[in-house]
JSON list of C-alpha atoms and ligand atoms in Angstrom, two decimals:
[
{"chain": "K", "resi": 1417, "resn": "UNK", "atom": "CA", "xyz": [7.88, 5.88, -18.79]},
{"chain": "K", "resi": 1418, "resn": "UNK", "atom": "CA", "xyz": [5.41, 4.09, -16.90]},
{"chain": "K", "resi": 1419, "resn": "UNK", "atom": "CA", "xyz": [1.45, 5.34, -16.72]},
{"chain": "K", "resi": 1420, "resn": "UNK", "atom": "CA", "xyz": [-0.15, 4.47, -13.70]},
{"chain": "K", "resi": 1421, "resn": "UNK", "atom": "CA", "xyz": [-3.83, 3.39, -13.39]},
{"chain": "K", "resi": 1422, "resn": "UNK", "atom": "CA", "xyz": [-6.04, 2.47, -10.54]},
{"chain": "K", "resi": 1423, "resn": "UNK", "atom": "CA", "xyz": [-9.00, 0.36, -10.28]},
{"chain": "K", "resi": 1424, "resn": "UNK", "atom": "CA", "xyz": [-11.52, 0.50, -7.22]},
{"chain": "K", "resi": 1425, "resn": "UNK", "atom": "CA", "xyz": [-12.79, -2.68, -6.40]},
{"chain": "K", "resi": 1426, "resn": "UNK", "atom": "CA", "xyz": [-15.03, -4.78, -3.83]},
{"chain": "K", "resi": 1427, "resn": "UNK", "atom": "CA", "xyz": [-15.57, -2.48, -1.14]},
{"chain": "K", "resi": 1428, "resn": "UNK", "atom": "CA", "xyz": [-12.97, 0.08, -0.45]},
{"chain": "K", "resi": 1429, "resn": "UNK", "atom": "CA", "xyz": [-9.78, -1.87, -2.43]},
{"chain": "K", "resi": 1430, "resn": "UNK", "atom": "CA", "xyz": [-7.49, -0.92, -5.07]},
{"chain": "K", "resi": 1431, "resn": "UNK", "atom": "CA", "xyz": [-5.88, -2.88, -7.63]},
{"chain": "K", "resi": 1432, "resn": "UNK", "atom": "CA", "xyz": [-3.20, -1.18, -9.51]},
{"chain": "K", "resi": 1433, "resn": "UNK", "atom": "CA", "xyz": [-1.97, -1.29, -13.07]},
{"chain": "K", "resi": 1434, "resn": "UNK", "atom": "CA", "xyz": [1.42, 0.17, -14.24]},
{"chain": "K", "resi": 1435, "resn": "UNK", "atom": "CA", "xyz": [1.51, 0.22, -18.03]},
{"chain": "K", "resi": 1436, "resn": "UNK", "atom": "CA", "xyz": [5.05, 0.34, -20.22]},
{"chain": "K", "resi": 1437, "resn": "UNK", "atom": "CA", "xyz": [4.70, 2.21, -23.53]},
{"chain": "K", "resi": 1438, "resn": "UNK", "atom": "CA", "xyz": [3.65, -1.03, -25.52]},
{"chain": "K", "resi": 1439, "resn": "UNK", "atom": "CA", "xyz": [0.62, -0.92, -23.36]},
{"chain": "K", "resi": 1440, "resn": "UNK", "atom": "CA", "xyz": [1.55, -3.76, -21.52]},
{"chain": "K", "resi": 1441, "resn": "UNK", "atom": "CA", "xyz": [0.57, -4.00, -17.51]},
{"chain": "K", "resi": 1442, "resn": "UNK", "atom": "CA", "xyz": [2.03, -5.22, -14.55]},
{"chain": "K", "resi": 1443, "resn": "UNK", "atom": "CA", "xyz": [-1.37, -5.97, -12.36]},
{"chain": "K", "resi": 1444, "resn": "UNK", "atom": "CA", "xyz": [-0.96, -5.52, -8.56]},
{"chain": "K", "resi": 1445, "resn": "UNK", "atom": "CA", "xyz": [-3.13, -7.18, -5.99]},
{"chain": "K", "resi": 1446, "resn": "UNK", "atom": "CA", "xyz": [-6.67, -8.01, -8.05]},
{"chain": "K", "resi": 1447, "resn": "UNK", "atom": "CA", "xyz": [-8.76, -8.28, -5.34]},
{"chain": "K", "resi": 1448, "resn": "UNK", "atom": "CA", "xyz": [-11.54, -9.40, -8.03]},
{"chain": "K", "resi": 1449, "resn": "UNK", "atom": "CA", "xyz": [-11.06, -10.12, -11.60]},
{"chain": "K", "resi": 1450, "resn": "UNK", "atom": "CA", "xyz": [-14.17, -8.80, -13.32]},
{"chain": "K", "resi": 1451, "resn": "UNK", "atom": "CA", "xyz": [-13.26, -4.93, -13.01]},
{"chain": "K", "resi": 1452, "resn": "UNK", "atom": "CA", "xyz": [-10.16, -5.85, -13.85]},
{"chain": "K", "resi": 1453, "resn": "UNK", "atom": "CA", "xyz": [-10.74, -7.75, -17.18]},
{"chain": "K", "resi": 1454, "resn": "UNK", "atom": "CA", "xyz": [-13.30, -4.50, -17.94]},
{"chain": "K", "resi": 1455, "resn": "UNK", "atom": "CA", "xyz": [-10.69, -2.71, -17.52]},
{"chain": "K", "resi": 1456, "resn": "UNK", "atom": "CA", "xyz": [-7.73, -3.97, -19.63]},
{"chain": "K", "resi": 1457, "resn": "UNK", "atom": "CA", "xyz": [-10.57, -4.50, -22.46]},
{"chain": "K", "resi": 1458, "resn": "UNK", "atom": "CA", "xyz": [-11.83, -0.63, -22.19]},
{"chain": "K", "resi": 1459, "resn": "UNK", "atom": "CA", "xyz": [-7.80, 0.87, -22.43]},
{"chain": "K", "resi": 1460, "resn": "UNK", "atom": "CA", "xyz": [-6.78, -2.15, -25.02]},
{"chain": "K", "resi": 1461, "resn": "UNK", "atom": "CA", "xyz": [-4.34, -3.23, -22.53]},
{"chain": "K", "resi": 1462, "resn": "UNK", "atom": "CA", "xyz": [-2.54, -6.69, -22.50]},
{"chain": "K", "resi": 1463, "resn": "UNK", "atom": "CA", "xyz": [-1.38, -7.86, -19.12]},
{"chain": "K", "resi": 1464, "resn": "UNK", "atom": "CA", "xyz": [1.89, -9.32, -18.57]},
{"chain": "K", "resi": 1465, "resn": "UNK", "atom": "CA", "xyz": [2.37, -10.22, -14.56]},
{"chain": "K", "resi": 1466, "resn": "UNK", "atom": "CA", "xyz": [0.47, -10.12, -11.37]},
{"chain": "K", "resi": 1467, "resn": "UNK", "atom": "CA", "xyz": [2.51, -9.18, -8.06]},
{"chain": "K", "resi": 1468, "resn": "UNK", "atom": "CA", "xyz": [0.92, -9.52, -4.90]},
{"chain": "K", "resi": 1469, "resn": "UNK", "atom": "CA", "xyz": [1.54, -7.97, -1.50]},
{"chain": "K", "resi": 1470, "resn": "UNK", "atom": "CA", "xyz": [0.23, -10.46, 0.81]},
{"chain": "K", "resi": 1471, "resn": "UNK", "atom": "CA", "xyz": [-2.10, -13.42, 1.19]},
{"chain": "K", "resi": 1472, "resn": "UNK", "atom": "CA", "xyz": [-5.72, -11.53, 2.50]},
{"chain": "K", "resi": 1473, "resn": "UNK", "atom": "CA", "xyz": [-8.22, -12.13, -0.32]},
{"chain": "K", "resi": 1474, "resn": "UNK", "atom": "CA", "xyz": [-9.01, -9.06, -1.12]},
{"chain": "K", "resi": 1475, "resn": "UNK", "atom": "CA", "xyz": [-5.86, -8.97, -2.50]},
{"chain": "K", "resi": 1476, "resn": "UNK", "atom": "CA", "xyz": [-5.67, -11.82, -4.39]},
{"chain": "K", "resi": 1477, "resn": "UNK", "atom": "CA", "xyz": [-9.51, -13.18, -5.05]},
{"chain": "K", "resi": 1478, "resn": "UNK", "atom": "CA", "xyz": [-9.19, -12.20, -9.02]},
{"chain": "K", "resi": 1479, "resn": "UNK", "atom": "CA", "xyz": [-5.82, -14.69, -9.52]},
{"chain": "K", "resi": 1480, "resn": "UNK", "atom": "CA", "xyz": [-7.30, -17.86, -10.15]},
{"chain": "K", "resi": 1481, "resn": "UNK", "atom": "CA", "xyz": [-9.82, -15.69, -12.72]},
{"chain": "K", "resi": 1482, "resn": "UNK", "atom": "CA", "xyz": [-6.52, -13.83, -14.62]},
{"chain": "K", "resi": 1483, "resn": "UNK", "atom": "CA", "xyz": [-4.25, -16.91, -14.83]},
{"chain": "K", "resi": 1484, "resn": "UNK", "atom": "CA", "xyz": [-7.37, -18.72, -16.63]},
{"chain": "K", "resi": 1485, "resn": "UNK", "atom": "CA", "xyz": [-8.09, -16.07, -18.83]},
{"chain": "K", "resi": 1486, "resn": "UNK", "atom": "CA", "xyz": [-4.68, -15.25, -19.75]},
{"chain": "K", "resi": 1487, "resn": "UNK", "atom": "CA", "xyz": [-2.84, -18.77, -19.64]},
{"chain": "K", "resi": 1488, "resn": "UNK", "atom": "CA", "xyz": [0.77, -17.15, -20.12]},
{"chain": "K", "resi": 1489, "resn": "UNK", "atom": "CA", "xyz": [0.59, -14.85, -17.14]},
{"chain": "K", "resi": 1490, "resn": "UNK", "atom": "CA", "xyz": [3.30, -14.89, -14.62]},
{"chain": "K", "resi": 1491, "resn": "UNK", "atom": "CA", "xyz": [2.20, -14.14, -10.75]},
{"chain": "K", "resi": 1492, "resn": "UNK", "atom": "CA", "xyz": [4.79, -13.20, -7.93]},
{"chain": "K", "resi": 1493, "resn": "UNK", "atom": "CA", "xyz": [4.27, -13.11, -4.41]},
{"chain": "K", "resi": 1494, "resn": "UNK", "atom": "CA", "xyz": [5.73, -14.18, -0.68]},
{"chain": "K", "resi": 1495, "resn": "UNK", "atom": "CA", "xyz": [5.15, -17.42, 0.27]},
{"chain": "K", "resi": 1496, "resn": "UNK", "atom": "CA", "xyz": [2.41, -17.04, 2.65]},
{"chain": "K", "resi": 1497, "resn": "UNK", "atom": "CA", "xyz": [0.16, -16.82, -0.45]},
{"chain": "K", "resi": 1498, "resn": "UNK", "atom": "CA", "xyz": [-2.46, -20.68, -1.05]},
{"chain": "K", "resi": 1499, "resn": "UNK", "atom": "CA", "xyz": [-1.82, -20.16, -4.61]},
{"chain": "K", "resi": 1500, "resn": "UNK", "atom": "CA", "xyz": [0.09, -21.56, -7.51]},
{"chain": "K", "resi": 1501, "resn": "UNK", "atom": "CA", "xyz": [2.64, -18.78, -8.22]},
{"chain": "K", "resi": 1502, "resn": "UNK", "atom": "CA", "xyz": [6.09, -17.95, -8.42]},
{"chain": "K", "resi": 1503, "resn": "UNK", "atom": "CA", "xyz": [7.12, -17.20, -4.60]},
{"chain": "K", "resi": 1504, "resn": "UNK", "atom": "CA", "xyz": [9.85, -14.57, -4.48]},
{"chain": "K", "resi": 1505, "resn": "UNK", "atom": "CA", "xyz": [12.16, -15.54, -1.62]},
{"chain": "K", "resi": 1506, "resn": "UNK", "atom": "CA", "xyz": [15.71, -14.05, -0.87]},
{"chain": "K", "resi": 1507, "resn": "UNK", "atom": "CA", "xyz": [15.25, -11.66, -4.15]},
{"chain": "K", "resi": 1508, "resn": "UNK", "atom": "CA", "xyz": [15.66, -7.84, -4.26]},
{"chain": "K", "resi": 1509, "resn": "UNK", "atom": "CA", "xyz": [14.73, -7.19, -7.76]},
{"chain": "K", "resi": 1510, "resn": "UNK", "atom": "CA", "xyz": [11.74, -8.47, -10.00]},
{"chain": "K", "resi": 1511, "resn": "UNK", "atom": "CA", "xyz": [12.86, -7.97, -13.17]},
{"chain": "K", "resi": 1512, "resn": "UNK", "atom": "CA", "xyz": [9.64, -8.34, -15.93]},
{"chain": "K", "resi": 1513, "resn": "UNK", "atom": "CA", "xyz": [10.05, -6.90, -19.55]},
{"chain": "K", "resi": 1514, "resn": "UNK", "atom": "CA", "xyz": [10.96, -3.62, -19.15]},
{"chain": "K", "resi": 1515, "resn": "UNK", "atom": "CA", "xyz": [10.18, -3.35, -15.75]},
{"chain": "K", "resi": 1516, "resn": "UNK", "atom": "CA", "xyz": [12.35, -3.52, -12.74]},
{"chain": "K", "resi": 1517, "resn": "UNK", "atom": "CA", "xyz": [10.70, -3.71, -9.10]},
{"chain": "K", "resi": 1518, "resn": "UNK", "atom": "CA", "xyz": [12.83, -3.29, -6.12]},
{"chain": "K", "resi": 1519, "resn": "UNK", "atom": "CA", "xyz": [11.43, -5.98, -3.47]},
{"chain": "K", "resi": 1520, "resn": "UNK", "atom": "CA", "xyz": [11.06, -4.53, 0.28]},
{"chain": "K", "resi": 1521, "resn": "UNK", "atom": "CA", "xyz": [9.95, -7.34, 2.85]},
{"chain": "K", "resi": 1522, "resn": "UNK", "atom": "CA", "xyz": [7.40, -5.17, 4.92]},
{"chain": "K", "resi": 1523, "resn": "UNK", "atom": "CA", "xyz": [6.20, -7.67, 8.17]},
{"chain": "K", "resi": 1524, "resn": "UNK", "atom": "CA", "xyz": [3.72, -6.41, 10.27]},
{"chain": "K", "resi": 1525, "resn": "UNK", "atom": "CA", "xyz": [0.40, -6.75, 9.23]},
{"chain": "K", "resi": 1526, "resn": "UNK", "atom": "CA", "xyz": [1.04, -10.45, 7.19]},
{"chain": "K", "resi": 1527, "resn": "UNK", "atom": "CA", "xyz": [4.70, -12.01, 8.16]},
{"chain": "K", "resi": 1528, "resn": "UNK", "atom": "CA", "xyz": [5.34, -12.53, 4.56]},
{"chain": "K", "resi": 1529, "resn": "UNK", "atom": "CA", "xyz": [3.74, -8.87, 3.33]},
{"chain": "K", "resi": 1530, "resn": "UNK", "atom": "CA", "xyz": [6.19, -7.26, 0.23]},
{"chain": "K", "resi": 1531, "resn": "UNK", "atom": "CA", "xyz": [6.22, -4.05, -0.90]},
{"chain": "K", "resi": 1532, "resn": "UNK", "atom": "CA", "xyz": [7.38, -3.08, -4.92]},
{"chain": "K", "resi": 1533, "resn": "UNK", "atom": "CA", "xyz": [8.72, -0.50, -5.53]},
{"chain": "K", "resi": 1534, "resn": "UNK", "atom": "CA", "xyz": [9.39, 1.12, -9.11]},
{"chain": "K", "resi": 1535, "resn": "UNK", "atom": "CA", "xyz": [10.50, 4.66, -8.72]},
{"chain": "K", "resi": 1536, "resn": "UNK", "atom": "CA", "xyz": [8.09, 6.78, -8.36]},
{"chain": "K", "resi": 1537, "resn": "UNK", "atom": "CA", "xyz": [5.38, 4.23, -7.97]},
{"chain": "K", "resi": 1538, "resn": "UNK", "atom": "CA", "xyz": [5.52, 2.27, -4.34]},
{"chain": "K", "resi": 1539, "resn": "UNK", "atom": "CA", "xyz": [2.86, -0.69, -4.54]},
{"chain": "K", "resi": 1540, "resn": "UNK", "atom": "CA", "xyz": [2.29, -1.43, -0.42]},
{"chain": "K", "resi": 1541, "resn": "UNK", "atom": "CA", "xyz": [-0.65, -2.99, 0.23]},
{"chain": "K", "resi": 1542, "resn": "UNK", "atom": "CA", "xyz": [-1.82, -2.97, 3.75]},
{"chain": "K", "resi": 1543, "resn": "UNK", "atom": "CA", "xyz": [1.48, -1.65, 4.91]},
{"chain": "K", "resi": 1544, "resn": "UNK", "atom": "CA", "xyz": [1.30, 2.00, 4.23]},
{"chain": "K", "resi": 1545, "resn": "UNK", "atom": "CA", "xyz": [-1.73, 3.15, 3.88]},
{"chain": "K", "resi": 1546, "resn": "UNK", "atom": "CA", "xyz": [-2.78, 6.61, 3.17]},
{"chain": "K", "resi": 1547, "resn": "UNK", "atom": "CA", "xyz": [-2.56, 8.73, 6.64]},
{"chain": "K", "resi": 1548, "resn": "UNK", "atom": "CA", "xyz": [-2.35, 5.31, 8.66]},
{"chain": "K", "resi": 1549, "resn": "UNK", "atom": "CA", "xyz": [-1.39, 1.59, 8.09]},
{"chain": "K", "resi": 1550, "resn": "UNK", "atom": "CA", "xyz": [-2.52, -1.73, 8.00]},
{"chain": "K", "resi": 1551, "resn": "UNK", "atom": "CA", "xyz": [-3.61, -3.46, 11.56]},
{"chain": "K", "resi": 1552, "resn": "UNK", "atom": "CA", "xyz": [-0.40, -5.62, 13.06]},
{"chain": "K", "resi": 1553, "resn": "UNK", "atom": "CA", "xyz": [-2.72, -9.23, 12.59]},
{"chain": "K", "resi": 1554, "resn": "UNK", "atom": "CA", "xyz": [0.43, -11.45, 12.33]},
{"chain": "K", "resi": 1555, "resn": "UNK", "atom": "CA", "xyz": [3.97, -9.62, 13.50]},
{"chain": "K", "resi": 1556, "resn": "UNK", "atom": "CA", "xyz": [4.63, -7.63, 16.06]},
{"chain": "K", "resi": 1557, "resn": "UNK", "atom": "CA", "xyz": [4.29, -4.14, 16.61]},
{"chain": "K", "resi": 1558, "resn": "UNK", "atom": "CA", "xyz": [8.07, -3.60, 16.47]},
{"chain": "K", "resi": 1559, "resn": "UNK", "atom": "CA", "xyz": [7.81, -5.47, 12.97]},
{"chain": "K", "resi": 1560, "resn": "UNK", "atom": "CA", "xyz": [5.66, -2.95, 11.81]},
{"chain": "K", "resi": 1561, "resn": "UNK", "atom": "CA", "xyz": [7.12, 0.17, 12.47]},
{"chain": "K", "resi": 1562, "resn": "UNK", "atom": "CA", "xyz": [10.39, -0.75, 11.11]},
{"chain": "K", "resi": 1563, "resn": "UNK", "atom": "CA", "xyz": [8.55, -1.75, 8.16]},
{"chain": "K", "resi": 1564, "resn": "UNK", "atom": "CA", "xyz": [6.91, 1.56, 8.09]},
{"chain": "K", "resi": 1565, "resn": "UNK", "atom": "CA", "xyz": [9.97, 3.07, 8.56]},
{"chain": "K", "resi": 1566, "resn": "UNK", "atom": "CA", "xyz": [11.99, 1.14, 5.88]},
{"chain": "K", "resi": 1567, "resn": "UNK", "atom": "CA", "xyz": [9.45, 2.67, 3.33]},
{"chain": "K", "resi": 1568, "resn": "UNK", "atom": "CA", "xyz": [9.98, 6.29, 5.02]},
{"chain": "K", "resi": 1569, "resn": "UNK", "atom": "CA", "xyz": [13.51, 6.43, 3.79]},
{"chain": "K", "resi": 1570, "resn": "UNK", "atom": "CA", "xyz": [12.62, 6.22, 0.46]},
{"chain": "K", "resi": 1571, "resn": "UNK", "atom": "CA", "xyz": [12.81, 9.69, -1.76]},
{"chain": "K", "resi": 1572, "resn": "UNK", "atom": "CA", "xyz": [10.29, 11.84, -0.91]},
{"chain": "K", "resi": 1573, "resn": "UNK", "atom": "CA", "xyz": [8.31, 12.06, -4.12]},
{"chain": "K", "resi": 1574, "resn": "UNK", "atom": "CA", "xyz": [7.29, 8.28, -3.61]},
{"chain": "K", "resi": 1575, "resn": "UNK", "atom": "CA", "xyz": [4.00, 7.99, -4.72]},
{"chain": "K", "resi": 1576, "resn": "UNK", "atom": "CA", "xyz": [2.33, 5.66, -2.32]},
{"chain": "K", "resi": 1577, "resn": "UNK", "atom": "CA", "xyz": [0.15, 3.26, -3.99]},
{"chain": "K", "resi": 1578, "resn": "UNK", "atom": "CA", "xyz": [-1.76, 1.40, -1.11]},
{"chain": "K", "resi": 1579, "resn": "UNK", "atom": "CA", "xyz": [-4.51, -0.95, -0.73]},
{"chain": "K", "resi": 1580, "resn": "UNK", "atom": "CA", "xyz": [-7.36, 0.70, 0.41]},
{"chain": "K", "resi": 1581, "resn": "UNK", "atom": "CA", "xyz": [-9.65, 4.35, 0.37]},
{"chain": "K", "resi": 1582, "resn": "UNK", "atom": "CA", "xyz": [-8.76, 4.71, 4.18]},
{"chain": "K", "resi": 1583, "resn": "UNK", "atom": "CA", "xyz": [-7.77, 8.34, 4.15]},
{"chain": "K", "resi": 1584, "resn": "UNK", "atom": "CA", "xyz": [-10.72, 10.77, 5.07]},
{"chain": "K", "resi": 1585, "resn": "UNK", "atom": "CA", "xyz": [-11.62, 8.21, 8.41]},
{"chain": "K", "resi": 1586, "resn": "UNK", "atom": "CA", "xyz": [-7.71, 7.70, 8.86]},
{"chain": "K", "resi": 1587, "resn": "UNK", "atom": "CA", "xyz": [-7.44, 11.31, 8.86]},
{"chain": "K", "resi": 1588, "resn": "UNK", "atom": "CA", "xyz": [-10.75, 11.79, 11.10]},
{"chain": "K", "resi": 1589, "resn": "UNK", "atom": "CA", "xyz": [-8.49, 9.89, 13.50]},
{"chain": "K", "resi": 1590, "resn": "UNK", "atom": "CA", "xyz": [-4.96, 11.38, 13.02]},
{"chain": "K", "resi": 1591, "resn": "UNK", "atom": "CA", "xyz": [-7.28, 14.61, 14.08]},
{"chain": "K", "resi": 1592, "resn": "UNK", "atom": "CA", "xyz": [-8.91, 13.11, 17.24]},
{"chain": "K", "resi": 1593, "resn": "UNK", "atom": "CA", "xyz": [-5.03, 12.42, 18.28]},
{"chain": "K", "resi": 1594, "resn": "UNK", "atom": "CA", "xyz": [-3.84, 15.64, 17.27]},
{"chain": "K", "resi": 1595, "resn": "UNK", "atom": "CA", "xyz": [-6.83, 18.00, 17.11]},
{"chain": "K", "resi": 1596, "resn": "UNK", "atom": "CA", "xyz": [-4.48, 20.97, 16.66]},
{"chain": "K", "resi": 1597, "resn": "UNK", "atom": "CA", "xyz": [-2.27, 20.15, 13.80]},
{"chain": "K", "resi": 1598, "resn": "UNK", "atom": "CA", "xyz": [-3.00, 22.53, 10.82]},
{"chain": "K", "resi": 1599, "resn": "UNK", "atom": "CA", "xyz": [-1.00, 19.99, 8.34]},
{"chain": "K", "resi": 1600, "resn": "UNK", "atom": "CA", "xyz": [-3.39, 17.25, 9.27]},
{"chain": "K", "resi": 1601, "resn": "UNK", "atom": "CA", "xyz": [-6.52, 19.37, 8.89]},
{"chain": "K", "resi": 1602, "resn": "UNK", "atom": "CA", "xyz": [-5.25, 21.57, 5.71]},
{"chain": "K", "resi": 1603, "resn": "UNK", "atom": "CA", "xyz": [-4.92, 17.79, 4.06]},
{"chain": "K", "resi": 1604, "resn": "UNK", "atom": "CA", "xyz": [-8.44, 16.93, 5.18]},
{"chain": "K", "resi": 1605, "resn": "UNK", "atom": "CA", "xyz": [-9.54, 19.66, 3.61]},
{"chain": "K", "resi": 1606, "resn": "UNK", "atom": "CA", "xyz": [-7.70, 19.27, 0.70]},
{"chain": "K", "resi": 1607, "resn": "UNK", "atom": "CA", "xyz": [-9.15, 15.35, 0.16]},
{"chain": "K", "resi": 1608, "resn": "UNK", "atom": "CA", "xyz": [-13.02, 15.44, 1.87]},
{"chain": "K", "resi": 1609, "resn": "UNK", "atom": "CA", "xyz": [-14.55, 16.28, -1.44]},
{"chain": "K", "resi": 1610, "resn": "UNK", "atom": "CA", "xyz": [-12.71, 13.57, -3.38]},
{"chain": "K", "resi": 1611, "resn": "UNK", "atom": "CA", "xyz": [-13.44, 9.86, -3.98]},
{"chain": "K", "resi": 1612, "resn": "UNK", "atom": "CA", "xyz": [-10.11, 8.36, -4.68]},
{"chain": "K", "resi": 1613, "resn": "UNK", "atom": "CA", "xyz": [-7.50, 9.94, -3.03]},
{"chain": "K", "resi": 1614, "resn": "UNK", "atom": "CA", "xyz": [-4.50, 7.53, -3.88]},
{"chain": "K", "resi": 1615, "resn": "UNK", "atom": "CA", "xyz": [-1.58, 7.70, -4.64]},
{"chain": "K", "resi": 1616, "resn": "UNK", "atom": "CA", "xyz": [-0.76, 10.24, -1.80]},
{"chain": "K", "resi": 1617, "resn": "UNK", "atom": "CA", "xyz": [3.10, 11.39, -1.99]},
{"chain": "K", "resi": 1618, "resn": "UNK", "atom": "CA", "xyz": [5.36, 10.10, 0.74]},
{"chain": "K", "resi": 1619, "resn": "UNK", "atom": "CA", "xyz": [6.87, 13.80, 1.39]},
{"chain": "K", "resi": 1620, "resn": "UNK", "atom": "CA", "xyz": [2.78, 14.43, 2.54]},
{"chain": "K", "resi": 1621, "resn": "UNK", "atom": "CA", "xyz": [2.26, 11.28, 4.54]},
{"chain": "K", "resi": 1622, "resn": "UNK", "atom": "CA", "xyz": [5.27, 12.46, 6.80]},
{"chain": "K", "resi": 1623, "resn": "UNK", "atom": "CA", "xyz": [3.40, 15.34, 7.83]},
{"chain": "K", "resi": 1624, "resn": "UNK", "atom": "CA", "xyz": [0.03, 13.51, 7.65]},
{"chain": "K", "resi": 1625, "resn": "UNK", "atom": "CA", "xyz": [0.37, 9.94, 9.02]},
{"chain": "K", "resi": 1626, "resn": "UNK", "atom": "CA", "xyz": [0.73, 9.80, 12.82]},
{"chain": "K", "resi": 1627, "resn": "UNK", "atom": "CA", "xyz": [1.85, 6.43, 12.14]},
{"chain": "K", "resi": 1628, "resn": "UNK", "atom": "CA", "xyz": [5.10, 8.01, 10.52]},
{"chain": "K", "resi": 1629, "resn": "UNK", "atom": "CA", "xyz": [5.42, 10.51, 13.36]},
{"chain": "K", "resi": 1630, "resn": "UNK", "atom": "CA", "xyz": [6.38, 8.17, 16.56]},
{"chain": "K", "resi": 1631, "resn": "UNK", "atom": "CA", "xyz": [9.84, 9.60, 16.69]},
{"chain": "K", "resi": 1632, "resn": "UNK", "atom": "CA", "xyz": [8.44, 13.29, 17.00]},
{"chain": "K", "resi": 1633, "resn": "UNK", "atom": "CA", "xyz": [9.32, 13.96, 20.65]},
{"chain": "K", "resi": 1634, "resn": "UNK", "atom": "CA", "xyz": [6.65, 16.58, 20.84]},
{"chain": "K", "resi": 1635, "resn": "UNK", "atom": "CA", "xyz": [3.89, 14.13, 19.97]},
{"chain": "K", "resi": 1636, "resn": "UNK", "atom": "CA", "xyz": [5.64, 11.49, 22.42]},
{"chain": "K", "resi": 1637, "resn": "UNK", "atom": "CA", "xyz": [5.60, 14.29, 25.66]},
{"chain": "K", "resi": 1638, "resn": "UNK", "atom": "CA", "xyz": [2.17, 15.03, 24.79]},
{"chain": "K", "resi": 1639, "resn": "UNK", "atom": "CA", "xyz": [1.16, 11.79, 25.42]},
{"chain": "K", "resi": 1640, "resn": "UNK", "atom": "CA", "xyz": [3.38, 10.59, 27.98]},
{"chain": "K", "resi": 1641, "resn": "UNK", "atom": "CA", "xyz": [5.89, 8.18, 26.31]},
{"chain": "K", "resi": 1642, "resn": "UNK", "atom": "CA", "xyz": [9.57, 8.55, 26.21]},
{"chain": "K", "resi": 1643, "resn": "UNK", "atom": "CA", "xyz": [10.36, 6.15, 22.81]},
{"chain": "K", "resi": 1644, "resn": "UNK", "atom": "CA", "xyz": [8.69, 5.91, 19.12]},
{"chain": "K", "resi": 1645, "resn": "UNK", "atom": "CA", "xyz": [7.58, 1.80, 19.99]},
{"chain": "K", "resi": 1646, "resn": "UNK", "atom": "CA", "xyz": [5.36, 2.93, 22.93]},
{"chain": "K", "resi": 1647, "resn": "UNK", "atom": "CA", "xyz": [3.64, 5.56, 21.26]},
{"chain": "K", "resi": 1648, "resn": "UNK", "atom": "CA", "xyz": [3.58, 3.64, 18.30]},
{"chain": "K", "resi": 1649, "resn": "UNK", "atom": "CA", "xyz": [1.68, 1.06, 19.88]},
{"chain": "K", "resi": 1650, "resn": "UNK", "atom": "CA", "xyz": [-0.76, 3.89, 21.60]},
{"chain": "K", "resi": 1651, "resn": "UNK", "atom": "CA", "xyz": [-1.80, 4.96, 18.07]},
{"chain": "K", "resi": 1652, "resn": "UNK", "atom": "CA", "xyz": [-2.34, 1.54, 16.61]},
{"chain": "K", "resi": 1653, "resn": "UNK", "atom": "CA", "xyz": [-4.48, 0.21, 19.35]},
{"chain": "K", "resi": 1654, "resn": "UNK", "atom": "CA", "xyz": [-6.40, 3.15, 19.57]},
{"chain": "K", "resi": 1655, "resn": "UNK", "atom": "CA", "xyz": [-7.16, 3.24, 15.94]},
{"chain": "K", "resi": 1656, "resn": "UNK", "atom": "CA", "xyz": [-8.05, -0.55, 15.94]},
{"chain": "K", "resi": 1657, "resn": "UNK", "atom": "CA", "xyz": [-10.79, 0.77, 18.40]},
{"chain": "K", "resi": 1658, "resn": "UNK", "atom": "CA", "xyz": [-11.71, 3.93, 16.64]},
{"chain": "Z", "resi": 2253, "resn": "LIG", "atom": "ZN1", "xyz": [-4.81, -6.95, 4.14]}
]
């Protein structure tokens, strides 16, 4: 019913487009405007709205120019974004034309971070990133862990449309932590020659993403922890310096 598009921008960011049957698109996290203009033009697509996950410039940098070019466009995002947009507060759904997005608050990377779910597509910005997760900049580790666990409860078929191409370095880190994990090394071999590894599938993430495996008692024991949060804090702080 919908068609997903991915546009690489800046150094390693992704802008996502979700297209309906009328060639209308929702733009998610346009960190830059120019590549989005070009893409829309080349594919003859009409933008309806922009959804923003959080306030970092590499996710919102193209918004003002896109608003100028398409003056009718609606822009939605959390209140932390210092732009003239419609803030999403206390809403669990967003309906735009024939698109319906479930709004999932996922604090941790930033406090207001939102994820947008339009089954099977999950636009999760810098919260869940393939084989990894975003840094904990504003929230607590407990908040970030809760946010990741919330996303992990979605259907196994969910397609993870994250904000960055970090998969290889995340898998390098995962293999550094769990060198004998055959699922992680198999996944590394599968993606290592690809320049674009997204979207990934939640079912795979549950096996290859160490930040989704902190409940695993065997892994906790390996690192001498006895609870999920301590292991998560350990992995996240090790990844910060990896
Ligand atoms: Zn960010």
